[in-house]
C-alpha positions as a printed Julia matrix, in Angstrom:
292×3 Matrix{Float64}:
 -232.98  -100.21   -82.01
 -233.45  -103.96   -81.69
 -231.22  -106.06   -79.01
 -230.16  -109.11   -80.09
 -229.39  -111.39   -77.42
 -226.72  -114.12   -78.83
 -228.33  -117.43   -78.36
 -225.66  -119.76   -78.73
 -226.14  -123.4    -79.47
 -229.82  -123.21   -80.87
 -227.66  -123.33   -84.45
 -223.85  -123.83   -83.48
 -224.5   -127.01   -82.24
 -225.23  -128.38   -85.56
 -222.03  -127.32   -86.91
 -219.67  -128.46   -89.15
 -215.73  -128.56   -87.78
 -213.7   -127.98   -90.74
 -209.76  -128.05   -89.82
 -209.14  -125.19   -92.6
 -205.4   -125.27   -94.8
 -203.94  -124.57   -97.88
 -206.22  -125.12  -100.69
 -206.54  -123.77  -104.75
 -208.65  -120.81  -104.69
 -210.5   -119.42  -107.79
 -210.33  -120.5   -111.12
 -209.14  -119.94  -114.78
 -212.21  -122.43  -116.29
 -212.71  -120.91  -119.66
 -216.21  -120.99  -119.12
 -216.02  -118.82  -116.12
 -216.2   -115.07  -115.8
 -212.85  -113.22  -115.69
 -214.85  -109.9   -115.16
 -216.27  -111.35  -111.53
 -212.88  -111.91  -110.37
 -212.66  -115.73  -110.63
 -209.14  -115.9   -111.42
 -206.17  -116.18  -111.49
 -206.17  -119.15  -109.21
 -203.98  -118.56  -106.05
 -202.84  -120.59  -103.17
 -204.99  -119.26  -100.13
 -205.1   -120.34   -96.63
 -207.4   -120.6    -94.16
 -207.62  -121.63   -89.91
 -209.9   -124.12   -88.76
 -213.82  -122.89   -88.53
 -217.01  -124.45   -88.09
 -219.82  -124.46   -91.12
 -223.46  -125.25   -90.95
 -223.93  -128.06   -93.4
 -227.07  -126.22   -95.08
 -228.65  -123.15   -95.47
 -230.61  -121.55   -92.97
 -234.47  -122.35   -92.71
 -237.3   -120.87   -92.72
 -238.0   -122.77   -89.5
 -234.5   -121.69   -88.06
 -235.48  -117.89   -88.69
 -239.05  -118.05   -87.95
 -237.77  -119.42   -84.5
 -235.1   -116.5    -84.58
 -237.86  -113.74   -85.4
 -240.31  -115.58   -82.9
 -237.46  -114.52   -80.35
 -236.48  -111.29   -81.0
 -239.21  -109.55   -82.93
 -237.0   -108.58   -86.05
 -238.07  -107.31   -89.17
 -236.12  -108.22   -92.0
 -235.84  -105.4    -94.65
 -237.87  -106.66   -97.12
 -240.97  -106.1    -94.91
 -239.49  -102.75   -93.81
 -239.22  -101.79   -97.64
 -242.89  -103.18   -98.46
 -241.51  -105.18  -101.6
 -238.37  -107.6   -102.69
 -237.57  -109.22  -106.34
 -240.12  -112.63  -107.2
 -239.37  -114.29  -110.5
 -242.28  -113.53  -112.97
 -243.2   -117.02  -113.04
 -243.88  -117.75  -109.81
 -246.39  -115.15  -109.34
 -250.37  -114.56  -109.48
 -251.83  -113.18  -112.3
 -253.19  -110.64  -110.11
 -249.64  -110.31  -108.48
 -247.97  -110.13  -111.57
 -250.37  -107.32  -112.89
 -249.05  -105.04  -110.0
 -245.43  -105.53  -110.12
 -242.45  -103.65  -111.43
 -240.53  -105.81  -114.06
 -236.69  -104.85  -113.85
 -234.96  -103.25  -115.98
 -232.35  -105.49  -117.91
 -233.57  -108.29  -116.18
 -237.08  -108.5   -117.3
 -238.32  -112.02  -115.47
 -237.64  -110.12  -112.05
 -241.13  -108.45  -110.79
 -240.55  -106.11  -107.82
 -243.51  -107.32  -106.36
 -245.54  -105.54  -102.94
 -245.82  -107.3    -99.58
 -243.1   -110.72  -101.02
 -240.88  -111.24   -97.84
 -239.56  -114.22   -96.18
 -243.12  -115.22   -94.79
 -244.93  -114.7    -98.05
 -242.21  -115.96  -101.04
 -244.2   -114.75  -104.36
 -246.15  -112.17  -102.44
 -249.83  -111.45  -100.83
 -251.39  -115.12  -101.14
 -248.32  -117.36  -100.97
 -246.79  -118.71   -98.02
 -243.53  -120.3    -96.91
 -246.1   -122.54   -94.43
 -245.25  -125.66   -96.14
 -241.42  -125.14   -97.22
 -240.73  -125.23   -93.22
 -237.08  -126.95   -94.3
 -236.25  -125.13   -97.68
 -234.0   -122.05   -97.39
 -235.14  -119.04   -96.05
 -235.13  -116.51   -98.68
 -236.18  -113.08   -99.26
 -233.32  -112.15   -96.55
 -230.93  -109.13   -96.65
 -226.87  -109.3    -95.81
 -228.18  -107.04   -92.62
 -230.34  -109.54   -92.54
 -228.36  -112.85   -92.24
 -225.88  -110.57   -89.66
 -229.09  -109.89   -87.43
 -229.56  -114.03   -87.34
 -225.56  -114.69   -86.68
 -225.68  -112.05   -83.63
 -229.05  -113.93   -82.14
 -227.14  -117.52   -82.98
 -223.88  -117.04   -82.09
 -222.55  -117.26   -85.38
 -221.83  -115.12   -88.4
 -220.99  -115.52   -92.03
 -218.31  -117.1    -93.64
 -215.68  -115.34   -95.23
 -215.58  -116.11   -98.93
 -212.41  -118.31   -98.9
 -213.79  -120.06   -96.24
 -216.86  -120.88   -97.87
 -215.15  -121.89  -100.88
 -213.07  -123.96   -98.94
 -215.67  -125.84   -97.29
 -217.95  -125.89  -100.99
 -214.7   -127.5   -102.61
 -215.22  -130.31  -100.28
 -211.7   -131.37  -100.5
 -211.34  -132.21  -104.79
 -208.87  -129.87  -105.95
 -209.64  -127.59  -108.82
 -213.03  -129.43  -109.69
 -215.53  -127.45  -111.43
 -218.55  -128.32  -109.54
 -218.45  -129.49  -105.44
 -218.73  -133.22  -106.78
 -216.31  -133.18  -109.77
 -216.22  -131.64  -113.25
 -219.05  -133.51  -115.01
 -222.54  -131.8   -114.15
 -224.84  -134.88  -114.19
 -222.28  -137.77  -114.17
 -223.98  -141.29  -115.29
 -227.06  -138.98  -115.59
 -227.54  -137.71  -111.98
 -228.87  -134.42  -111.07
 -226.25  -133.59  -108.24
 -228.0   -130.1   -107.62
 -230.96  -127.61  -108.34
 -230.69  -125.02  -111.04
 -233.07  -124.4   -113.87
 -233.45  -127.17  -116.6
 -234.24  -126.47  -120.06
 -234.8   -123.15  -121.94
 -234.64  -120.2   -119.31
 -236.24  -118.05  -118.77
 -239.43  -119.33  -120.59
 -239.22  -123.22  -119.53
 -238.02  -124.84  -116.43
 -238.72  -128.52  -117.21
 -237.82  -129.27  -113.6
 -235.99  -132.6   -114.3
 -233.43  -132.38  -111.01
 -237.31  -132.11  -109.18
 -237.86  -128.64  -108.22
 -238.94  -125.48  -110.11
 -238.39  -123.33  -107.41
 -236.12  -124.35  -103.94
 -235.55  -127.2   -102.82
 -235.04  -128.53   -98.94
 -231.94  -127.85   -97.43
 -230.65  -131.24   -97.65
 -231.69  -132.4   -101.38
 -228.85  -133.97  -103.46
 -226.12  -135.87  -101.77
 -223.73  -133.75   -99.87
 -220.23  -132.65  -100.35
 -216.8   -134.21   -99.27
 -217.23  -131.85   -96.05
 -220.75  -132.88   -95.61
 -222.43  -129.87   -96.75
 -225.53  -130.05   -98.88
 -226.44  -127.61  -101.78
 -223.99  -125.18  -102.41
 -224.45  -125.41  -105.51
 -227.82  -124.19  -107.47
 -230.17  -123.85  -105.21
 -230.2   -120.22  -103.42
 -227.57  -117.81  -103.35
 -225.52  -117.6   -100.35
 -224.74  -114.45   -98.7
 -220.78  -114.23   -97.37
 -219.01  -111.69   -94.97
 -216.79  -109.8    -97.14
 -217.25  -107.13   -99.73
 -216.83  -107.95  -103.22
 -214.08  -106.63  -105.71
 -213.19  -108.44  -109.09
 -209.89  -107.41  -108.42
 -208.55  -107.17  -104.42
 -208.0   -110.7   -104.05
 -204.87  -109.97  -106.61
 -202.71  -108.55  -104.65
 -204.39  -108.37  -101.02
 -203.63  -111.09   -98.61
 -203.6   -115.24   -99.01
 -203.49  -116.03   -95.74
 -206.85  -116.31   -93.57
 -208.19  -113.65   -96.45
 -211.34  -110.84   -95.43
 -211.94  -109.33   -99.13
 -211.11  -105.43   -99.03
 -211.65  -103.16   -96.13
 -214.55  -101.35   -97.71
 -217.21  -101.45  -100.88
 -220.74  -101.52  -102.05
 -221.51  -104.96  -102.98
 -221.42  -108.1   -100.56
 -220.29  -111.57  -101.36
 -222.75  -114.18  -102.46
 -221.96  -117.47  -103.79
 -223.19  -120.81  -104.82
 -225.46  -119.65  -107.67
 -229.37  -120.7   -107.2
 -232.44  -122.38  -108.96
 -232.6   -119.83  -111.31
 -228.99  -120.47  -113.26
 -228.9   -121.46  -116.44
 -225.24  -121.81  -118.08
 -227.09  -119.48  -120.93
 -226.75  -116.86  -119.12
 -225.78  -117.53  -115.53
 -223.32  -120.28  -115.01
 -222.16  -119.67  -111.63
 -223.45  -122.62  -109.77
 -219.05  -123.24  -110.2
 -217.5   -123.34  -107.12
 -215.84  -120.94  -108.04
 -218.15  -118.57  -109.25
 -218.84  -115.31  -107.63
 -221.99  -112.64  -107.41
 -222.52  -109.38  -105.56
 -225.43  -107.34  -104.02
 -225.6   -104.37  -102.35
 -226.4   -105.51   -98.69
 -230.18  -104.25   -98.27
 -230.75  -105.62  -101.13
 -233.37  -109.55  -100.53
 -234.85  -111.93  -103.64
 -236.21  -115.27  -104.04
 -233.36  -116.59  -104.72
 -231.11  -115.11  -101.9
 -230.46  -117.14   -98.43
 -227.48  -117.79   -96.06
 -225.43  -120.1    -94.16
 -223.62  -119.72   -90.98
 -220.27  -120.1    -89.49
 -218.4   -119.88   -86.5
């Protein structure tokens, strides 16, 4: 089994000191999604804690792989998901389409190196979110860095950016005056991203102004993977105060909602919106930040 030697400072030191509280968690928006768990909203607290103000990069975890030699599970697997768009022809040909979910290809060598598979390469996106990256994953980096992922109240603490209650980390209007304030898919999905915030796929870490805390992109973008396990319904009557999710589960935390919502069919680049995977599981779409 792999060592990983905690290295800390190569990402702490760029943290965010946050000095936690009492804040509005959750929501009852009635465009939200009262079968994720959203609501009701509760009074939750949380202690002080420290927040990178993006997502990781592909440079941070090339330089973390460079070090320690670790294979994320994508590679180990041979495959992860690649929207259909993104891909080859000759790429597409090959891979799986999802069931349900038909724009997902399960497509053959795609990892966090190679984003739509054999022939693509994450060369040039050097400060764009890693992707492609696991919940085992994103725990291998915070062990290396000294870090580890937030909790979900903490990172909905720190998205809120100190507005009470808003929809979106900047207020409740999406594009006030007009402004794109974040990436997520523009126009008629899943046939035509027009790309009018600037990016059809992800963006770098620090596109669109940053929060009230000073942390870029948490919303649209790429899903962010969180410590806890997920349940629509623990967070009812477990605890308020410094809150961990439930003891146990099969689905991990992610939040923030990526480039591929749409409020057609995925409006959860909220604040308050939540999403699950099971923790091997790694997309396109799929990255991290880091706490301490």
């Amino acid at each position: 089994m792999l060592t990983l030697t905690a290295a800390p400072g190569r990402t702490a030191r760029g943290l965010l000191a946050l000095p936690g509280g009492r804040f509005l968690m959750g929501t009852d928006d009635p465009v939200g999604f009262p079968a994720d768990g959203e609501g009701p909203v509760r009074e939750v607290e949380v202690g002080p804690f420290r927040i990178s103000p993006t997502a990781v990069t592909n440079a941070q975890f090339g330089s973390f792989v460079k070090a320690t030699g670790y294979v994320t599970e994508a590679e180990r697997f041979g495959f992860s998901f690649v929207f259909e768009g993104f891909l080859a022809s000759a790429v597409a040909a090959t891979a799986q389409s999802v069931a349900g979910v038909p724009w997902w290809r399960a497509v053959p060598g795609a990892d966090w190196r190679r984003p739509e598979g054999p022939g693509s390469t994450a060369g040039d996106r050097q400060n764009h979110p890693v992707v492609h990256v696991s919940w085992h994953d994103a725990r291998a980096y915070c062990a290396w860095s000294g870090t580890r992922l937030p909790t979900e109240a903490e990172w909905e603490y720190a998205a809120r950016g100190g507005l009470e209650q808003k929809r979106y980390p900047w207020g409740d209007e999406l594009t006030p005056g007009g402004r794109h304030m974040c990436n997520i898919w523009q126009g008629v999905f899943p046939t035509l991203n027009t790309a009018a915030d600037g990016h059809r796929s992800t963006a770098p870490v620090k596109s669109f102004r940053p929060n009230g805390h000073g942390l870029y992109n948490v919303a649209g973008n790429v899903w962010e993977w969180c410590a806890d396990w997920f349940s629509p319904d623990f967070h009812r009557t477990g605890p308020h105060h410094h809150p961990a999710g439930p003891p146990d589960g099969t689905r991990r935390v992610m939040r923030g909602g990526s480039h591929m919502c749409h409020d057609s069919y995925c409006n959860r680049y909220r604040v308050a919106a939540r999403s699950s995977n099971t923790p091997d599981s790694s997309a396109g779409n799929i990255g991290f930040r880091v706490a301490a």
